[in-house]
Short mmCIF file of C-alpha atoms in Angstrom, two decimals:
data_model
loop_
_atom_site.label_atom_id
_atom_site.label_comp_id
_atom_site.label_asym_id
_atom_site.label_seq_id
_atom_site.Cartn_x
_atom_site.Cartn_y
_atom_site.Cartn_z
CA MET W 412 88.85 120.43 111.07
CA ALA W 413 91.15 122.66 109.06
CA SER W 414 94.55 123.53 110.49
CA SER W 415 97.37 125.86 109.61
CA GLY W 416 100.84 126.07 111.16
CA PHE W 417 103.50 123.44 111.87
CA GLN W 418 102.62 120.33 109.90
CA ALA W 419 103.98 117.79 112.39
CA ASP W 420 101.91 119.34 115.21
CA VAL W 421 98.85 119.58 112.93
CA LYS W 422 99.14 115.89 112.02
CA ALA W 423 99.68 114.90 115.66
CA LEU W 424 96.71 117.01 116.83
CA GLN W 425 94.35 115.69 114.15
CA LYS W 426 95.43 112.13 114.91
CA HIS W 427 94.81 112.70 118.62
CA LEU W 428 91.30 114.02 117.98
CA ALA W 429 90.50 111.21 115.54
CA ALA W 430 91.47 108.71 118.24
CA ARG W 431 89.34 110.50 120.84
CA HIS W 432 86.44 110.58 118.39
CA LEU W 433 86.71 106.83 117.90
CA ILE W 434 86.67 106.30 121.67
CA TYR W 435 83.60 108.56 121.95
CA GLN W 436 81.83 106.47 119.33
CA HIS W 437 82.65 103.28 121.22
CA GLN W 438 81.38 104.75 124.48
CA HIS W 439 78.29 106.66 123.27
CA ASN W 440 77.32 104.74 120.16
CA LYS W 441 77.00 107.92 118.14
CA GLN W 442 79.08 110.51 116.29
CA MET W 443 80.37 113.55 118.16
CA SER W 444 78.44 116.73 117.44
CA CYS W 445 80.44 119.74 116.28
CA PRO W 446 80.00 121.66 119.58
CA ALA W 447 81.22 118.61 121.49
CA MET W 448 84.30 118.30 119.29
CA ALA W 449 84.80 122.05 119.62
CA GLN W 450 85.16 121.76 123.39
CA LEU W 451 87.43 118.72 123.06
CA LEU W 452 89.73 120.56 120.67
CA SER W 453 89.93 123.52 123.01
CA ASN W 454 90.79 121.30 125.97
CA THR W 455 93.38 119.37 123.95
CA LEU W 456 95.08 122.59 122.91
CA TYR W 457 95.09 124.10 126.38
CA TYR W 458 96.51 120.89 127.83
CA LYS W 459 99.75 121.88 126.08
CA ARG W 460 99.49 125.49 127.14
CA PHE W 461 103.19 125.62 128.05
CA PHE W 462 104.46 123.75 124.98
CA PRO W 463 101.71 124.45 122.47
CA TYR W 464 100.60 122.67 119.37
CA TYR W 465 101.66 125.19 116.74
CA SER W 466 98.36 124.76 115.00
CA PHE W 467 95.75 127.40 114.09
CA ASN W 468 92.41 125.75 113.62
CA VAL W 469 88.99 126.27 112.22
CA LEU W 470 86.41 123.63 113.05
CA GLY W 471 83.29 123.26 110.92
CA GLY W 472 80.41 120.85 111.07
CA LEU W 473 76.82 120.19 112.08
CA ASP W 474 75.33 120.51 115.54
CA ASN W 475 72.83 118.07 117.04
CA GLU W 476 70.00 119.81 115.17
CA GLY W 477 71.77 119.50 111.83
CA LYS W 478 72.56 123.21 111.60
CA GLY W 479 75.99 124.28 110.43
CA CYS W 480 78.50 125.75 112.85
CA VAL W 481 82.00 127.18 112.64
CA PHE W 482 84.45 127.49 115.51
CA THR W 483 87.71 129.38 115.32
CA TYR W 484 90.74 128.82 117.55
CA ASP W 485 94.13 130.14 118.51
CA ALA W 486 97.10 127.85 119.21
CA VAL W 487 96.34 127.41 122.92
CA GLY W 488 92.64 126.73 122.77
CA SER W 489 90.73 130.04 122.94
CA TYR W 490 87.68 129.47 120.83
CA GLU W 491 84.50 131.12 119.67
CA LYS W 492 81.49 130.10 117.65
CA VAL W 493 81.35 132.32 114.57
CA GLY W 494 79.56 132.56 111.26
CA TYR W 495 82.82 132.52 109.31
CA SER W 496 86.55 132.61 109.98
CA SER W 497 90.02 132.25 108.54
CA GLN W 498 93.36 131.29 110.11
CA GLY W 499 96.93 131.03 108.89
CA SER W 500 99.28 133.11 106.84
CA GLY W 501 96.60 134.35 104.46
CA SER W 502 94.06 135.17 107.16
CA THR W 503 95.06 138.84 107.34
CA LEU W 504 94.19 139.06 103.66
CA ILE W 505 91.07 136.92 103.80
CA MET W 506 89.36 138.04 107.00
CA PRO W 507 88.71 141.68 106.00
CA PHE W 508 87.20 140.49 102.74
CA LEU W 509 84.94 138.04 104.52
CA ASP W 510 83.91 140.81 106.94
CA ASN W 511 83.05 142.99 104.00
CA GLN W 512 80.97 140.34 102.25
CA LEU W 513 79.31 138.66 105.20
CA LYS W 514 79.05 141.12 108.03
CA SER W 515 76.42 143.70 108.70
CA PRO W 516 77.90 147.11 107.87
CA SER W 517 76.26 148.56 110.92
CA PRO W 518 73.91 147.12 113.54
CA LEU W 519 71.64 150.13 112.98
CA LEU W 520 70.95 149.48 109.33
CA LEU W 521 67.91 147.56 108.15
CA PRO W 522 67.57 144.90 106.98
CA ALA W 523 70.38 143.63 109.18
CA GLN W 524 72.86 141.59 107.22
CA ASP W 525 74.08 139.00 109.59
CA ALA W 526 76.99 136.62 109.32
CA VAL W 527 74.66 133.90 110.48
CA THR W 528 72.31 134.56 107.56
CA PRO W 529 73.15 131.58 105.45
CA LEU W 530 74.50 131.84 101.95
CA ALA W 531 73.30 129.33 99.43
CA GLU W 532 75.80 126.47 99.08
CA ALA W 533 76.87 127.49 95.59
CA GLU W 534 77.39 131.10 96.69
CA ALA W 535 79.43 129.99 99.68
CA ILE W 536 81.69 127.74 97.61
CA ASP W 537 82.17 130.48 95.08
CA LEU W 538 83.14 132.87 97.86
CA VAL W 539 85.72 130.42 99.18
CA LYS W 540 87.24 130.03 95.73
CA THR W 541 87.38 133.79 95.23
CA VAL W 542 88.95 134.28 98.63
CA PHE W 543 91.78 131.83 98.01
CA ALA W 544 92.41 133.12 94.52
CA SER W 545 92.84 136.56 96.07
CA ALA W 546 94.99 135.34 98.93
CA SER W 547 97.35 133.56 96.53
CA GLU W 548 98.02 136.89 94.80
CA ARG W 549 99.86 138.30 97.77
CA ASP W 550 100.55 135.49 100.24
CA ILE W 551 103.59 133.44 99.25
CA TYR W 552 102.68 130.59 101.58
CA THR W 553 99.33 129.93 99.97
CA GLY W 554 99.92 126.87 97.82
CA ASP W 555 98.90 125.86 94.32
CA LYS W 556 95.86 123.77 95.11
CA LEU W 557 92.74 124.34 97.17
CA GLU W 558 90.65 121.64 98.85
CA ILE W 559 87.08 122.54 99.82
CA VAL W 560 85.17 120.25 102.18
CA VAL W 561 81.39 120.66 102.02
CA ILE W 562 79.38 119.25 104.93
CA ASN W 563 75.61 119.16 104.75
CA ALA W 564 72.64 116.92 105.49
CA ASP W 565 73.57 114.70 102.53
CA GLY W 566 77.03 114.05 103.94
CA ILE W 567 80.57 115.19 103.24
CA ARG W 568 82.07 115.89 99.84
CA ARG W 569 85.32 117.45 98.61
CA GLU W 570 86.05 119.82 95.77
CA TYR W 571 89.44 120.81 94.42
CA MET W 572 90.66 123.88 92.60
CA ASP W 573 94.06 124.71 91.14
CA LEU W 574 95.58 128.00 92.21
CA ARG W 575 98.37 130.08 90.74
CA LYS W 576 97.82 128.85 87.21
CA ASP W 577 98.92 132.24 85.96
CA MET Z 1417 123.02 119.30 119.41
CA TYR Z 1418 124.46 119.45 115.92
CA PRO Z 1419 125.48 116.87 113.32
CA TYR Z 1420 129.08 115.69 112.82
CA VAL Z 1421 129.19 113.21 109.96
CA THR Z 1422 126.48 113.90 107.43
CA VAL Z 1423 125.15 112.46 104.21
CA THR Z 1424 123.22 114.34 101.57
CA SER Z 1425 120.04 113.97 99.54
CA VAL Z 1426 117.91 110.88 99.02
CA VAL Z 1427 115.56 110.84 96.02
CA ALA Z 1428 112.80 108.28 95.50
CA LEU Z 1429 109.82 107.66 93.26
CA LYS Z 1430 107.00 105.17 92.74
CA TYR Z 1431 107.10 103.20 89.53
CA LYS Z 1432 105.11 100.38 87.96
CA ASP Z 1433 106.38 97.54 90.14
CA GLY Z 1434 107.28 99.38 93.33
CA ILE Z 1435 109.68 102.05 94.56
CA LEU Z 1436 113.02 103.26 93.20
CA MET Z 1437 115.37 105.12 95.51
CA ALA Z 1438 118.75 106.73 94.89
CA ALA Z 1439 121.44 108.03 97.23
CA ASP Z 1440 125.10 108.80 96.84
CA MET Z 1441 127.78 107.32 99.06
CA GLY Z 1442 129.63 110.30 100.44
CA GLY Z 1443 129.95 110.97 104.18
CA SER Z 1444 131.07 114.50 105.03
CA TYR Z 1445 132.74 115.66 108.23
CA GLY Z 1446 131.93 119.35 107.97
CA SER Z 1447 133.55 120.43 104.71
CA THR Z 1448 135.83 117.38 104.51
CA LEU Z 1449 134.82 114.42 102.39
CA ARG Z 1450 135.66 111.85 105.05
CA TYR Z 1451 133.89 108.67 103.94
CA LYS Z 1452 133.33 107.54 100.38
CA SER Z 1453 131.48 104.25 100.74
CA VAL Z 1454 128.57 105.03 103.00
CA GLU Z 1455 125.56 102.78 102.40
CA ARG Z 1456 122.49 104.70 103.38
CA MET Z 1457 119.64 102.64 102.00
CA LYS Z 1458 118.70 99.56 104.01
CA PRO Z 1459 115.90 97.00 103.75
CA ILE Z 1460 113.55 96.91 106.72
CA GLY Z 1461 111.64 93.70 107.31
CA LYS Z 1462 110.16 92.10 104.20
CA HIS Z 1463 108.32 95.02 102.71
CA SER Z 1464 110.25 98.24 103.25
CA LEU Z 1465 113.33 100.18 102.24
CA LEU Z 1466 114.71 103.04 104.34
CA GLY Z 1467 116.93 105.78 103.00
CA ALA Z 1468 118.39 108.48 105.21
CA SER Z 1469 120.17 111.79 104.97
CA GLY Z 1470 121.70 113.77 107.82
CA GLU Z 1471 123.77 112.48 110.74
CA ILE Z 1472 125.06 108.94 110.10
CA SER Z 1473 125.27 107.88 113.74
CA ASP Z 1474 121.60 108.80 114.26
CA PHE Z 1475 120.70 106.75 111.18
CA GLN Z 1476 122.55 103.78 112.69
CA GLU Z 1477 120.61 104.25 115.92
CA ILE Z 1478 117.34 104.29 113.96
CA LEU Z 1479 118.35 101.02 112.29
CA LYS Z 1480 118.85 99.57 115.78
CA TYR Z 1481 115.34 100.69 116.82
CA LEU Z 1482 113.89 99.20 113.65
CA ASP Z 1483 115.80 95.95 114.19
CA GLU Z 1484 114.10 95.61 117.55
CA LEU Z 1485 110.72 96.56 116.08
CA ILE Z 1486 110.98 93.95 113.33
CA LEU Z 1487 112.28 91.35 115.80
CA TYR Z 1488 109.30 91.75 118.12
CA ASP Z 1489 106.98 91.67 115.10
CA ASN Z 1490 108.55 88.40 113.92
CA MET Z 1491 108.41 86.87 117.40
CA TRP Z 1492 104.61 87.01 117.33
CA ASP Z 1493 104.96 84.45 114.55
CA ASP Z 1494 101.40 85.18 113.47
CA GLY Z 1495 101.83 85.35 109.73
CA ASN Z 1496 101.54 89.13 109.83
CA SER Z 1497 104.41 91.47 109.08
CA LEU Z 1498 104.92 95.22 109.37
CA GLY Z 1499 104.37 96.96 106.05
CA PRO Z 1500 105.83 100.26 104.86
CA LYS Z 1501 102.87 102.28 106.20
CA GLU Z 1502 103.39 100.89 109.68
CA VAL Z 1503 107.16 101.41 109.65
CA HIS Z 1504 106.69 104.97 108.40
CA ASN Z 1505 104.20 105.63 111.16
CA TYR Z 1506 106.61 104.26 113.76
CA LEU Z 1507 109.45 106.42 112.46
CA THR Z 1508 107.20 109.47 112.44
CA ARG Z 1509 106.34 108.94 116.11
CA VAL Z 1510 110.01 108.42 117.03
CA MET Z 1511 111.20 111.54 115.20
CA TYR Z 1512 108.34 113.73 116.46
CA ASN Z 1513 108.72 112.62 120.08
CA ARG Z 1514 112.48 113.19 120.02
CA ARG Z 1515 111.83 116.67 118.61
CA ASN Z 1516 109.37 117.36 121.42
CA LYS Z 1517 112.06 116.45 123.95
CA PHE Z 1518 114.48 118.88 122.25
CA ASN Z 1519 116.80 115.97 121.38
CA PRO Z 1520 116.22 115.26 117.71
CA LEU Z 1521 117.59 112.49 115.56
CA TRP Z 1522 119.26 114.63 112.93
CA ASN Z 1523 117.93 112.81 109.88
CA SER Z 1524 115.51 113.15 107.02
CA LEU Z 1525 114.15 109.73 106.21
CA VAL Z 1526 112.57 108.22 103.12
CA LEU Z 1527 110.56 105.06 103.63
CA GLY Z 1528 109.33 103.15 100.60
CA GLY Z 1529 107.83 99.72 100.07
CA VAL Z 1530 105.21 97.43 98.60
CA LYS Z 1531 102.84 95.18 100.49
CA LYS Z 1532 100.06 93.12 98.92
CA GLY Z 1533 100.51 95.03 95.68
CA GLU Z 1534 100.04 98.39 97.34
CA LYS Z 1535 102.96 100.77 96.82
CA TYR Z 1536 103.86 103.27 99.54
CA LEU Z 1537 106.38 106.08 99.66
CA GLY Z 1538 106.70 108.40 102.63
CA THR Z 1539 109.13 110.79 104.24
CA VAL Z 1540 109.73 112.11 107.75
CA SER Z 1541 112.10 114.86 108.83
CA MET Z 1542 114.00 115.52 112.04
CA ILE Z 1543 111.26 117.81 113.31
CA GLY Z 1544 108.50 115.33 112.59
CA VAL Z 1545 107.12 116.75 109.34
CA ASN Z 1546 105.75 113.69 107.56
CA PHE Z 1547 103.78 112.87 104.46
CA GLU Z 1548 103.49 110.38 101.64
CA ASP Z 1549 103.62 111.10 97.94
CA ASN Z 1550 104.42 109.63 94.54
CA HIS Z 1551 107.92 111.04 94.69
CA VAL Z 1552 109.96 112.46 97.57
CA ALA Z 1553 113.40 113.85 98.25
CA THR Z 1554 115.41 115.08 101.22
CA GLY Z 1555 117.74 118.02 101.72
CA PHE Z 1556 118.93 119.62 98.51
CA GLY Z 1557 116.89 117.09 96.62
CA ASN Z 1558 113.80 119.04 97.67
CA HIS Z 1559 115.03 122.06 95.77
CA LEU Z 1560 116.78 120.47 92.81
CA ALA Z 1561 115.18 117.07 92.25
CA ARG Z 1562 111.50 117.62 93.02
CA PRO Z 1563 110.92 120.15 90.23
CA ILE Z 1564 112.29 117.56 87.79
CA LEU Z 1565 110.11 114.85 89.32
CA ARG Z 1566 107.01 117.06 89.19
CA GLN Z 1567 107.51 117.50 85.47
CA GLU Z 1568 108.62 114.04 84.44
CA TRP Z 1569 106.93 111.61 86.84
CA HIS Z 1570 103.80 109.82 85.75
CA GLU Z 1571 101.90 106.70 86.79
CA ASN Z 1572 103.26 103.29 85.83
CA LEU Z 1573 106.79 104.31 84.96
CA SER Z 1574 108.88 101.46 83.66
CA PHE Z 1575 111.99 100.49 85.60
CA GLU Z 1576 114.25 101.96 82.89
CA ASP Z 1577 112.34 105.26 82.79
CA GLY Z 1578 112.36 105.48 86.58
CA VAL Z 1579 116.11 104.98 86.70
CA LYS Z 1580 116.56 107.58 83.96
CA ILE Z 1581 114.62 110.18 85.94
CA LEU Z 1582 116.50 109.37 89.16
CA GLU Z 1583 119.84 109.62 87.36
CA LYS Z 1584 118.81 112.98 85.94
CA CYS Z 1585 118.04 114.17 89.48
CA MET Z 1586 121.28 112.78 90.89
CA ARG Z 1587 123.29 114.39 88.10
CA VAL Z 1588 121.82 117.84 88.86
CA LEU Z 1589 122.56 117.26 92.54
CA LEU Z 1590 126.11 116.28 91.67
CA TYR Z 1591 126.61 119.52 89.75
CA ARG Z 1592 125.03 121.78 92.31
CA ASP Z 1593 125.23 120.18 95.80
CA ARG Z 1594 128.72 120.60 97.18
CA SER Z 1595 128.36 117.63 99.50
CA ALA Z 1596 127.38 115.26 96.68
CA VAL Z 1597 129.89 112.71 95.35
CA ASN Z 1598 129.94 110.84 92.07
CA LYS Z 1599 129.38 107.38 93.51
CA LEU Z 1600 125.83 106.29 93.96
CA GLN Z 1601 123.51 103.37 94.47
CA ILE Z 1602 119.99 102.88 93.20
CA ALA Z 1603 117.71 100.62 95.21
CA LYS Z 1604 114.54 98.97 94.05
CA ILE Z 1605 111.80 97.46 96.16
CA THR Z 1606 108.99 95.40 94.70
CA GLU Z 1607 106.61 92.75 95.98
CA GLU Z 1608 109.44 90.26 95.40
CA GLY Z 1609 111.93 92.10 97.62
CA VAL Z 1610 114.78 94.58 97.79
CA THR Z 1611 117.67 94.97 95.35
CA ILE Z 1612 120.39 97.53 95.99
CA SER Z 1613 122.68 98.12 93.04
CA GLN Z 1614 126.46 98.01 93.16
CA PRO Z 1615 127.98 101.48 93.45
CA TYR Z 1616 128.52 103.25 90.14
CA SER Z 1617 129.15 106.77 88.88
CA LEU Z 1618 127.38 109.11 86.50
CA LYS Z 1619 128.81 110.59 83.33
CA THR Z 1620 129.23 114.32 83.74
CA TYR Z 1621 129.85 117.16 81.36
CA TRP Z 1622 131.63 120.23 82.56
CA GLU Z 1623 132.10 122.02 79.23
CA PHE Z 1624 128.78 123.87 79.32
CA SER Z 1625 129.40 127.47 78.28
CA ALA Z 1626 127.50 128.57 81.36
CA PHE Z 1627 130.09 126.75 83.48
CA GLU Z 1628 133.03 128.01 81.42
CA ASN Z 1629 131.99 131.61 81.61
CA PRO Z 1630 129.62 131.85 84.57
CA THR Z 1631 129.62 135.62 84.79
CA GLN Z 1632 128.83 136.26 81.11
CA GLY Z 1633 125.38 137.68 81.60
CA ALA Z 1634 125.92 138.95 85.13
CA VAL Z 1635 125.23 142.52 86.06
CA GLY Z 1636 127.83 144.21 88.26
CA SER Z 1637 131.57 143.96 88.69
CA TRP Z 1638 131.65 140.47 90.06
#
């Protein structure tokens, strides 16, 4: 779960979900699937509809079949399963670029490029690095280090990249 | 809700044996320097040291809460004691929940300590923003001290080097923070316990040419 917005709310929200995940594991003797967590996050956010968590989230993970999924949220829990997304101060810069690279230019063209068509892992990571390097050019709130979390069948690993070294 | 009697920056860093923390002793009442011997670093339990900036009365209230917390922990008499991580977590919850009720405790807190050889240094603000790091600062210290710490801090600082860096930070704050006073304490917490120094003052130099003639290179009529 990646969150942007007010840090105290982000921390509180992530802590809440971690606690709920632990309870789920106690009760069901298995990990929550990404779609299950997606619904839980939505419900948690909407619960505070009239005093929201100021947190803009993107949830990524594996479904019960081991396929990757990405869910994108607003601060009060509207969510959608997508092939890719961005949230936060740099999203206005990042999203159009992602649309350009990953989306079919027109549904009439063949072969149809689809956001769901998977990139190879190396290509995807490279795209993420490019995207943040670009965002940091113009978005003052993008920081000086990037953390990339890669989730696949082998497990979860993290990569780091310095930004703004110029 | 706004603060009445306030204290300025706290600066702290991790060093070889534990945590070093520095804070001056001035208590301002708006623009008046009302109190000149305010102690704003206090030991908490056996393993932690709390430093605060912001409203003094709210800091005193927090000390009361922590007194009760430590008391109840001791009354279990189970050989276990609250470490710095736990105290920081408790403070985070208190500050965040007060913020959510639109009745904040007007403080920025620094919580440092060592337990079982593990060093911990965290901070929490009046709106609940909280994190831990190798060096932290509150208020003006964020703007003036942290750049110095980012450049000069490294793992396993000696006590002398740590004090030198803190004094450098406090000196810059003294020059540039109008609510800073030249009377400070440095506190150290290690596995052995807490030591808070006697108040002392820093040597300052006001003859810099940039101070003498501040508008030398300035563009414009003033």
